[in-house]
Short mmCIF file of C-alpha atoms in Angstrom, two decimals:
data_model
loop_
_atom_site.label_atom_id
_atom_site.label_comp_id
_atom_site.label_asym_id
_atom_site.label_seq_id
_atom_site.Cartn_x
_atom_site.Cartn_y
_atom_site.Cartn_z
CA UNK A 21 0.00 0.00 0.00
CA UNK A 22 1.39 3.41 -0.98
CA UNK A 23 2.25 5.93 1.72
CA UNK A 24 -0.28 8.62 2.59
CA UNK A 25 1.37 12.02 2.69
CA UNK A 26 -0.08 15.42 3.60
CA UNK A 27 1.71 18.55 2.44
CA UNK A 28 0.69 21.79 4.14
CA UNK A 29 1.12 24.88 1.96
CA UNK A 30 0.91 25.18 -1.83
CA UNK A 31 3.83 27.51 -2.35
CA UNK A 32 7.12 26.81 -4.11
CA UNK A 33 8.36 24.30 -1.52
CA UNK A 34 4.97 22.69 -0.93
CA UNK A 35 4.09 22.09 -4.56
CA UNK A 36 7.56 20.73 -5.29
CA UNK A 37 7.30 18.38 -2.29
CA UNK A 38 3.78 17.24 -3.16
CA UNK A 39 4.52 16.61 -6.84
CA UNK A 40 7.76 14.80 -6.10
CA UNK A 41 6.21 12.54 -3.45
CA UNK A 42 3.32 11.69 -5.77
CA UNK A 43 5.72 11.00 -8.63
CA UNK A 44 7.31 8.36 -6.40
CA UNK A 45 3.98 6.63 -5.89
CA UNK A 46 2.65 8.19 -2.69
CA UNK A 47 -0.97 9.24 -2.16
CA UNK A 48 -0.60 12.98 -1.62
CA UNK A 49 -3.07 15.49 -0.22
CA UNK A 50 -2.02 19.14 -0.54
CA UNK A 51 -3.75 21.42 1.95
CA UNK A 52 -3.71 25.15 1.16
CA UNK A 53 -5.67 27.84 2.99
CA UNK A 54 -5.98 29.99 -0.16
CA UNK A 55 -8.25 29.15 -3.07
CA UNK A 56 -5.31 29.42 -5.49
CA UNK A 57 -1.83 27.95 -5.12
CA UNK A 58 1.38 29.97 -5.34
CA UNK A 59 0.02 33.30 -4.12
CA UNK A 60 3.45 34.54 -2.99
CA UNK A 61 5.15 33.13 -6.08
CA UNK A 62 2.86 35.28 -8.21
CA UNK A 63 4.33 38.50 -6.80
CA UNK A 64 8.01 37.56 -6.61
CA UNK A 65 10.43 39.37 -8.88
CA UNK A 66 7.83 42.09 -9.51
CA UNK A 67 5.55 39.48 -11.00
CA UNK A 68 8.31 37.96 -13.15
CA UNK A 69 9.45 35.25 -10.66
CA UNK A 70 13.21 34.90 -10.27
CA UNK A 71 13.13 31.10 -9.95
CA UNK A 72 16.81 30.47 -9.14
CA UNK A 73 20.33 31.73 -9.71
CA UNK A 74 22.51 30.04 -12.34
CA UNK A 75 25.37 29.11 -10.00
CA UNK A 76 27.10 25.98 -11.23
CA UNK A 77 29.16 25.13 -8.14
CA UNK A 78 27.81 24.17 -4.74
CA UNK A 79 30.38 26.24 -2.84
CA UNK A 80 29.55 29.25 -5.01
CA UNK A 81 25.89 28.84 -4.11
CA UNK A 82 26.73 28.75 -0.41
CA UNK A 83 28.35 32.20 -0.59
CA UNK A 84 24.89 33.72 -1.00
CA UNK A 85 23.28 32.02 2.01
CA UNK A 86 24.15 33.82 5.26
CA UNK A 87 21.92 31.76 7.55
CA UNK A 88 22.63 28.04 8.11
CA UNK A 89 23.97 27.37 4.63
CA UNK A 90 25.69 24.13 5.64
CA UNK A 91 22.30 22.65 6.57
CA UNK A 92 21.36 22.84 2.87
CA UNK A 93 24.24 20.80 1.42
CA UNK A 94 22.21 17.61 1.00
CA UNK A 95 19.18 19.40 -0.42
CA UNK A 96 21.30 21.31 -2.93
CA UNK A 97 23.29 18.21 -3.86
CA UNK A 98 20.02 16.63 -5.00
CA UNK A 99 18.66 19.75 -6.71
CA UNK A 100 21.10 22.36 -7.95
CA UNK A 101 20.05 25.48 -9.90
CA UNK A 102 20.60 23.73 -13.23
CA UNK A 103 18.19 21.02 -12.03
CA UNK A 104 15.57 23.69 -11.26
CA UNK A 105 16.06 25.19 -14.73
CA UNK A 106 15.75 21.74 -16.31
CA UNK A 107 12.61 21.01 -14.27
CA UNK A 108 10.79 24.06 -15.61
CA UNK A 109 12.03 23.73 -19.17
CA UNK A 110 10.89 20.10 -19.20
CA UNK A 111 7.53 21.40 -17.95
CA UNK A 112 7.36 23.71 -20.97
CA UNK A 113 8.53 26.97 -19.35
CA UNK A 114 11.54 28.34 -21.23
CA UNK A 115 14.08 30.09 -19.01
CA UNK A 116 16.50 32.97 -19.54
CA UNK A 117 19.50 34.20 -17.55
CA UNK A 118 19.86 37.90 -16.80
CA UNK A 119 22.41 40.10 -15.01
CA UNK A 120 23.74 38.55 -11.80
CA UNK A 121 22.86 35.05 -13.10
CA UNK A 122 19.21 35.65 -12.19
CA UNK A 123 16.94 33.11 -13.90
CA UNK A 124 13.47 34.13 -15.12
CA UNK A 125 10.84 32.58 -17.36
CA UNK A 126 11.26 33.91 -20.90
CA UNK A 127 7.67 35.09 -20.77
CA UNK A 128 8.44 37.29 -17.72
CA UNK A 129 5.24 35.90 -16.19
CA UNK A 130 5.25 34.37 -12.71
CA UNK A 131 1.93 32.70 -13.49
CA UNK A 132 3.75 30.36 -15.91
CA UNK A 133 5.92 29.12 -13.03
CA UNK A 134 2.90 28.62 -10.76
CA UNK A 135 0.98 26.83 -13.52
CA UNK A 136 3.93 24.50 -14.19
CA UNK A 137 4.11 23.49 -10.52
CA UNK A 138 0.33 23.07 -10.35
CA UNK A 139 0.42 20.89 -13.47
CA UNK A 140 3.30 18.84 -11.99
CA UNK A 141 1.12 18.09 -8.97
CA UNK A 142 -2.04 17.30 -10.93
CA UNK A 143 -0.29 15.04 -13.45
CA UNK A 144 1.09 12.95 -10.59
CA UNK A 145 -2.28 12.65 -8.90
CA UNK A 146 -1.95 15.15 -6.05
CA UNK A 147 -5.30 16.13 -4.56
CA UNK A 148 -5.68 19.67 -3.23
CA UNK A 149 -8.18 20.92 -0.66
CA UNK A 150 -8.75 24.47 0.55
CA UNK A 151 -8.12 23.98 4.26
CA UNK A 152 -6.21 25.72 7.06
CA UNK A 153 -4.36 23.25 9.25
CA UNK A 154 -4.40 24.09 12.97
CA UNK A 155 -2.97 20.98 14.62
CA UNK A 156 -0.83 17.91 14.08
CA UNK A 157 -2.17 14.51 15.07
CA UNK A 158 0.40 12.39 16.91
CA UNK A 159 0.56 8.76 18.04
CA UNK A 160 3.45 7.14 19.95
CA UNK A 161 6.13 9.50 18.65
CA UNK A 162 4.85 9.43 15.07
CA UNK A 163 2.84 12.01 13.16
CA UNK A 164 -0.60 10.57 12.34
CA UNK A 165 -2.27 13.34 10.36
CA UNK A 166 -3.69 16.84 10.77
CA UNK A 167 -6.71 18.67 12.10
CA UNK A 168 -8.11 21.63 10.16
CA UNK A 169 -9.88 24.82 11.18
CA UNK A 170 -13.01 23.45 9.51
CA UNK A 171 -13.03 20.55 11.97
CA UNK A 172 -11.98 18.04 9.32
CA UNK A 173 -9.19 15.61 10.17
CA UNK A 174 -6.97 13.80 7.68
CA UNK A 175 -4.88 10.72 8.44
CA UNK A 176 -1.35 10.36 7.07
CA UNK A 177 1.88 8.41 7.35
CA UNK A 178 3.91 11.59 6.88
CA UNK A 179 3.29 15.34 6.95
CA UNK A 180 5.37 18.01 5.18
CA UNK A 181 5.08 21.53 6.62
CA UNK A 182 5.78 24.08 3.88
CA UNK A 183 3.78 27.06 5.06
CA UNK A 184 6.35 29.81 4.51
CA UNK A 185 7.43 32.39 7.08
CA UNK A 186 5.67 35.59 8.12
CA UNK A 187 6.43 37.88 5.18
CA UNK A 188 3.58 39.01 2.92
CA UNK A 189 0.78 37.74 5.24
CA UNK A 190 -1.90 38.54 2.65
CA UNK A 191 -0.52 35.63 0.60
CA UNK A 192 -1.11 33.25 3.52
CA UNK A 193 2.32 33.39 5.20
CA UNK A 194 1.12 34.14 8.72
CA UNK A 195 3.35 31.88 10.79
CA UNK A 196 1.04 28.84 10.96
CA UNK A 197 3.99 26.53 10.40
CA UNK A 198 5.72 27.80 13.53
CA UNK A 199 2.64 26.88 15.58
CA UNK A 200 2.61 23.37 14.14
CA UNK A 201 6.34 22.95 14.72
CA UNK A 202 5.98 24.00 18.35
CA UNK A 203 3.30 21.32 18.81
CA UNK A 204 5.95 18.78 17.91
CA UNK A 205 8.38 20.27 20.43
CA UNK A 206 10.48 22.34 18.03
CA UNK A 207 12.17 25.56 19.03
CA UNK A 208 11.49 28.56 16.80
CA UNK A 209 14.30 31.02 16.16
CA UNK A 210 12.65 34.42 16.54
CA UNK A 211 11.31 35.39 13.08
CA UNK A 212 12.61 38.74 11.84
CA UNK A 213 12.41 40.53 8.50
CA UNK A 214 15.13 39.77 5.98
CA UNK A 215 15.41 41.22 2.50
CA UNK A 216 13.38 44.24 3.55
CA UNK A 217 13.40 47.98 2.73
CA UNK A 218 15.34 50.25 5.08
CA UNK A 219 14.22 53.35 6.94
CA UNK A 220 16.62 56.29 7.02
CA UNK A 221 17.12 59.36 9.17
CA UNK A 222 17.44 61.94 6.40
CA UNK A 223 14.22 63.70 5.38
CA UNK A 224 15.44 64.50 1.88
CA UNK A 225 14.52 60.98 0.71
CA UNK A 226 10.90 62.16 0.61
CA UNK A 227 11.86 64.68 -2.08
CA UNK A 228 13.33 61.85 -4.15
CA UNK A 229 10.41 59.48 -3.48
CA UNK A 230 9.72 57.26 -6.48
CA UNK A 231 13.14 57.82 -8.07
CA UNK A 232 14.67 54.54 -9.24
CA UNK A 233 18.43 54.46 -9.71
CA UNK A 234 20.12 51.95 -11.99
CA UNK A 235 23.77 50.95 -12.14
CA UNK A 236 24.71 52.48 -8.79
CA UNK A 237 26.92 51.02 -6.08
CA UNK A 238 25.70 50.72 -2.50
CA UNK A 239 28.09 50.25 0.41
CA UNK A 240 27.10 49.69 4.04
CA UNK A 241 29.52 50.97 6.67
CA UNK A 242 29.33 49.87 10.31
CA UNK A 243 30.50 52.82 12.44
CA UNK A 244 30.51 50.67 15.60
CA UNK A 245 32.98 48.12 14.22
CA UNK A 246 34.46 50.63 11.78
CA UNK A 247 34.31 48.33 8.78
CA UNK A 248 32.48 47.84 5.51
CA UNK A 249 29.88 45.09 5.89
CA UNK A 250 28.37 44.97 2.42
CA UNK A 251 28.72 46.37 -1.08
CA UNK A 252 26.77 45.67 -4.26
CA UNK A 253 26.03 47.11 -7.68
CA UNK A 254 22.58 47.40 -9.23
CA UNK A 255 19.20 49.04 -8.74
CA UNK A 256 17.61 50.87 -5.81
CA UNK A 257 14.61 53.05 -5.12
CA UNK A 258 13.91 56.08 -2.91
CA UNK A 259 10.70 55.94 -0.84
CA UNK A 260 8.90 58.18 1.66
CA UNK A 261 10.58 56.29 4.53
CA UNK A 262 14.02 55.58 3.09
CA UNK A 263 15.24 53.21 0.40
CA UNK A 264 14.25 49.94 -1.26
CA UNK A 265 15.13 47.96 -4.38
CA UNK A 266 17.27 44.86 -5.03
CA UNK A 267 20.63 46.03 -3.66
CA UNK A 268 18.98 47.55 -0.58
CA UNK A 269 17.05 44.36 0.13
CA UNK A 270 20.25 42.32 -0.07
CA UNK A 271 22.04 44.83 2.16
CA UNK A 272 19.33 44.52 4.81
CA UNK A 273 20.29 40.89 5.43
CA UNK A 274 23.65 42.11 6.76
CA UNK A 275 22.25 44.59 9.27
CA UNK A 276 21.73 43.33 12.81
CA UNK A 277 21.25 45.21 16.07
CA UNK A 278 20.51 48.51 14.36
CA UNK A 279 21.34 51.38 16.72
CA UNK A 280 21.36 55.13 16.34
CA UNK A 281 24.04 56.19 13.85
CA UNK A 282 25.53 52.67 13.62
CA UNK A 283 24.95 51.89 9.94
CA UNK A 284 25.55 54.31 7.09
CA UNK A 285 24.62 53.71 3.46
CA UNK A 286 26.95 55.24 0.89
CA UNK A 287 25.56 55.53 -2.63
CA UNK A 288 28.00 55.86 -5.52
CA UNK A 289 25.89 57.48 -8.23
CA UNK A 290 28.66 57.12 -10.82
CA UNK A 291 30.51 53.88 -10.06
CA UNK A 292 31.89 53.57 -13.60
CA UNK A 293 33.92 56.77 -13.10
CA UNK A 294 36.91 57.24 -10.80
CA UNK A 295 37.07 60.46 -8.75
CA UNK A 296 39.45 61.89 -11.33
CA UNK A 297 37.24 60.89 -14.26
CA UNK A 298 34.17 62.32 -12.56
CA UNK A 299 35.96 65.59 -11.88
CA UNK A 300 36.95 65.79 -15.54
CA UNK A 301 33.33 65.11 -16.54
CA UNK A 302 32.05 67.87 -14.24
CA UNK A 303 34.69 70.27 -15.61
CA UNK A 304 33.58 69.47 -19.16
CA UNK A 305 29.92 70.11 -18.33
CA UNK A 306 30.81 73.36 -16.58
CA UNK A 307 32.84 74.50 -19.57
CA UNK A 308 29.81 74.10 -21.81
CA UNK A 309 27.68 76.40 -19.64
CA UNK A 310 30.01 78.69 -17.63
CA UNK A 311 27.32 81.26 -16.83
CA UNK A 312 24.69 78.78 -15.66
CA UNK A 313 23.74 78.26 -12.03
CA UNK A 314 25.07 75.02 -10.53
CA UNK A 315 21.67 73.32 -10.54
CA UNK A 316 21.31 73.83 -14.29
CA UNK A 317 24.86 72.66 -14.98
CA UNK A 318 24.16 69.26 -13.42
CA UNK A 319 21.23 68.40 -15.70
CA UNK A 320 23.28 66.01 -17.87
CA UNK A 321 24.93 64.30 -14.91
CA UNK A 322 22.17 63.57 -12.40
CA UNK A 323 18.46 62.70 -12.29
CA UNK A 324 16.31 65.83 -12.10
CA UNK A 325 14.83 65.13 -8.66
CA UNK A 326 18.28 64.54 -7.13
CA UNK A 327 19.86 67.77 -8.35
CA UNK A 328 18.40 70.18 -5.73
CA UNK A 329 19.24 67.63 -3.02
CA UNK A 330 22.86 67.26 -4.15
CA UNK A 331 23.27 71.03 -4.48
CA UNK A 332 21.89 71.58 -0.97
CA UNK A 333 24.04 68.85 0.56
CA UNK A 334 27.14 70.20 -1.20
CA UNK A 335 26.61 73.54 0.62
CA UNK A 336 27.52 75.38 -2.58
CA UNK A 337 25.21 78.40 -3.00
CA UNK A 338 22.56 77.30 -5.51
CA UNK A 339 22.68 80.60 -7.42
CA UNK A 340 26.45 80.55 -7.81
CA UNK A 341 27.58 80.49 -11.44
CA UNK A 342 29.73 77.52 -12.32
CA UNK A 343 32.63 79.75 -13.42
CA UNK A 344 32.72 81.01 -9.81
CA UNK A 345 32.96 77.55 -8.25
CA UNK A 346 36.35 76.78 -6.76
CA UNK A 347 38.36 73.64 -7.39
CA UNK A 348 37.84 72.53 -3.78
CA UNK A 349 34.06 73.00 -4.08
CA UNK A 350 33.99 71.07 -7.34
CA UNK A 351 35.95 68.17 -5.88
CA UNK A 352 33.73 68.13 -2.78
CA UNK A 353 30.73 67.94 -5.12
CA UNK A 354 32.32 64.97 -6.90
CA UNK A 355 33.01 63.25 -3.57
CA UNK A 356 29.33 63.66 -2.62
CA UNK A 357 28.20 62.15 -5.93
CA UNK A 358 30.57 59.22 -5.36
CA UNK A 359 29.47 58.73 -1.75
CA UNK A 360 25.97 60.07 -1.04
CA UNK A 361 25.30 59.21 2.63
CA UNK A 362 22.17 57.96 4.38
CA UNK A 363 21.82 56.86 8.00
CA UNK A 364 19.84 53.69 8.71
CA UNK A 365 17.31 53.96 11.54
CA UNK A 366 15.61 50.59 11.11
CA UNK A 367 14.05 47.95 8.91
CA UNK A 368 10.48 48.04 7.63
CA UNK A 369 7.98 45.66 9.32
CA UNK A 370 8.19 41.91 8.76
CA UNK A 371 4.98 42.12 6.70
CA UNK A 372 6.95 44.01 4.03
CA UNK A 373 9.89 41.60 3.96
CA UNK A 374 10.44 39.35 0.96
CA UNK A 375 11.60 36.56 3.25
CA UNK A 376 11.77 35.85 6.97
CA UNK A 377 14.95 35.07 8.81
CA UNK A 378 14.36 32.74 11.73
CA UNK A 379 11.97 29.81 11.92
CA UNK A 380 12.24 26.13 12.82
CA UNK A 381 15.61 25.45 14.46
CA UNK A 382 17.56 23.43 11.89
CA UNK A 383 19.50 21.64 14.64
CA UNK A 384 16.25 19.74 15.26
CA UNK A 385 15.84 18.72 11.60
CA UNK A 386 17.78 16.01 9.74
CA UNK A 387 19.52 17.83 6.84
CA UNK A 388 19.76 14.62 4.80
CA UNK A 389 15.98 14.09 4.77
CA UNK A 390 14.30 17.27 6.13
CA UNK A 391 12.62 15.06 8.75
CA UNK A 392 12.06 16.25 12.29
CA UNK A 393 14.40 14.76 14.87
CA UNK A 394 11.61 15.08 17.45
CA UNK A 395 8.57 13.60 15.69
CA UNK A 396 8.86 10.73 13.22
CA UNK A 397 7.19 11.33 9.88
CA UNK A 398 7.16 15.14 10.17
CA UNK A 399 9.11 17.05 7.51
CA UNK A 400 9.84 20.71 6.85
CA UNK A 401 10.58 22.58 3.63
CA UNK A 402 11.13 26.15 2.53
CA UNK A 403 10.95 29.40 4.43
CA UNK A 404 9.42 27.86 7.57
CA UNK A 405 12.99 26.68 8.32
CA UNK A 406 15.62 29.00 9.78
CA UNK A 407 17.41 29.45 6.45
CA UNK A 408 17.47 32.46 4.18
CA UNK A 409 19.57 33.96 1.42
CA UNK A 410 20.23 37.12 -0.54
CA UNK A 411 18.14 38.31 -3.46
CA UNK A 412 18.80 36.90 -6.89
CA UNK A 413 16.76 33.69 -6.90
CA UNK A 414 18.54 32.02 -3.99
CA UNK A 415 15.53 31.85 -1.67
CA UNK A 416 13.40 30.09 -4.28
CA UNK A 417 16.33 27.74 -4.91
CA UNK A 418 16.17 26.86 -1.21
CA UNK A 419 12.41 26.32 -1.45
CA UNK A 420 12.62 24.03 -4.48
CA UNK A 421 15.59 22.03 -3.16
CA UNK A 422 14.22 21.48 0.35
CA UNK A 423 10.76 20.74 -1.06
CA UNK A 424 12.22 18.17 -3.43
CA UNK A 425 14.19 16.50 -0.62
CA UNK A 426 11.28 16.52 1.84
CA UNK A 427 8.90 15.04 -0.74
CA UNK A 428 11.38 12.38 -1.80
CA UNK A 429 12.17 11.43 1.80
CA UNK A 430 8.53 11.32 2.90
CA UNK A 431 7.61 9.03 0.00
CA UNK A 432 10.62 6.75 0.48
CA UNK A 433 10.46 5.98 4.20
#
């Protein structure tokens, strides 16, 4: 008789686990509180879904996972990024690789990824019910099934918890998995936002609200330890509270114990130019319009909404003609453009985070199977675990790999 497996959560990890277990001959019931699967997947990558990162080496992949990367060795060994790409292309979703080795569907539509996973489940006979699980059923140290909010109970030989973390609660990630894990005796590492926008002290960000910068370099400096903790090149966005965008989200994963004036963000608006090259560029622009006010002379160099901010921060009188600007003032202006400072005051709420750091303590989970060390037949996959990574497709790679391993293990016991 085939094993009866319940998978809780129809996200990336849950659908991969359910489809894989069913493909190995198990009877699989997928329980999802939403009417549609993959709600969070639909909004990832601005609706384009960055499914993985095209790293080819396991050690290279580990460099992008700051939290409990070693725990993932077995999962990744069974499903590397090229395996994820092959999975979707075999399912009829062509993939493309963009800057930073980010992998997207060629269609730029997250719905194609969700549909492929849904089809994978259906073709292998997975049944899906719209239910919210509230309790695990246990018998003599083994999981025996689940109880749902509706009052329904379902029996099983194994249960896979793949409910996500606490980010984007409107998609169903409200921390239910932590409650279930605690019922089995698991410790939960305090969930906190990771990959989240940052709030800043300076009010001028409100003037630049909505401005997206491309091809800039962001550096995070820790004034307490007096060292650089992160640097990256790419896109960012000014908001009414501070900054967001890909390189800011990645930077946020490096910021812990945020205190007053501890972390400073330094934005290089012209990373392709050295200080000397930028000075020569400014001189050239000034030479073309010697009688213009400084603000007008910067029109070719900077985005319009940033110009009054840069002029004000430079402390050069805004009505001063460029032929009156001294060499020292010009070089100070260049230094500001190469290192525009912002002071971090905090992270945005966990509800706005792309992923959650924290979750089920991985010391209580077998990394070779994803099975609980405390309750036989209970498995975990995806963001519910205390693992997280930087932006660029790495978090979905974790979801697919742990889901694949959990589903395989549950069906093979």
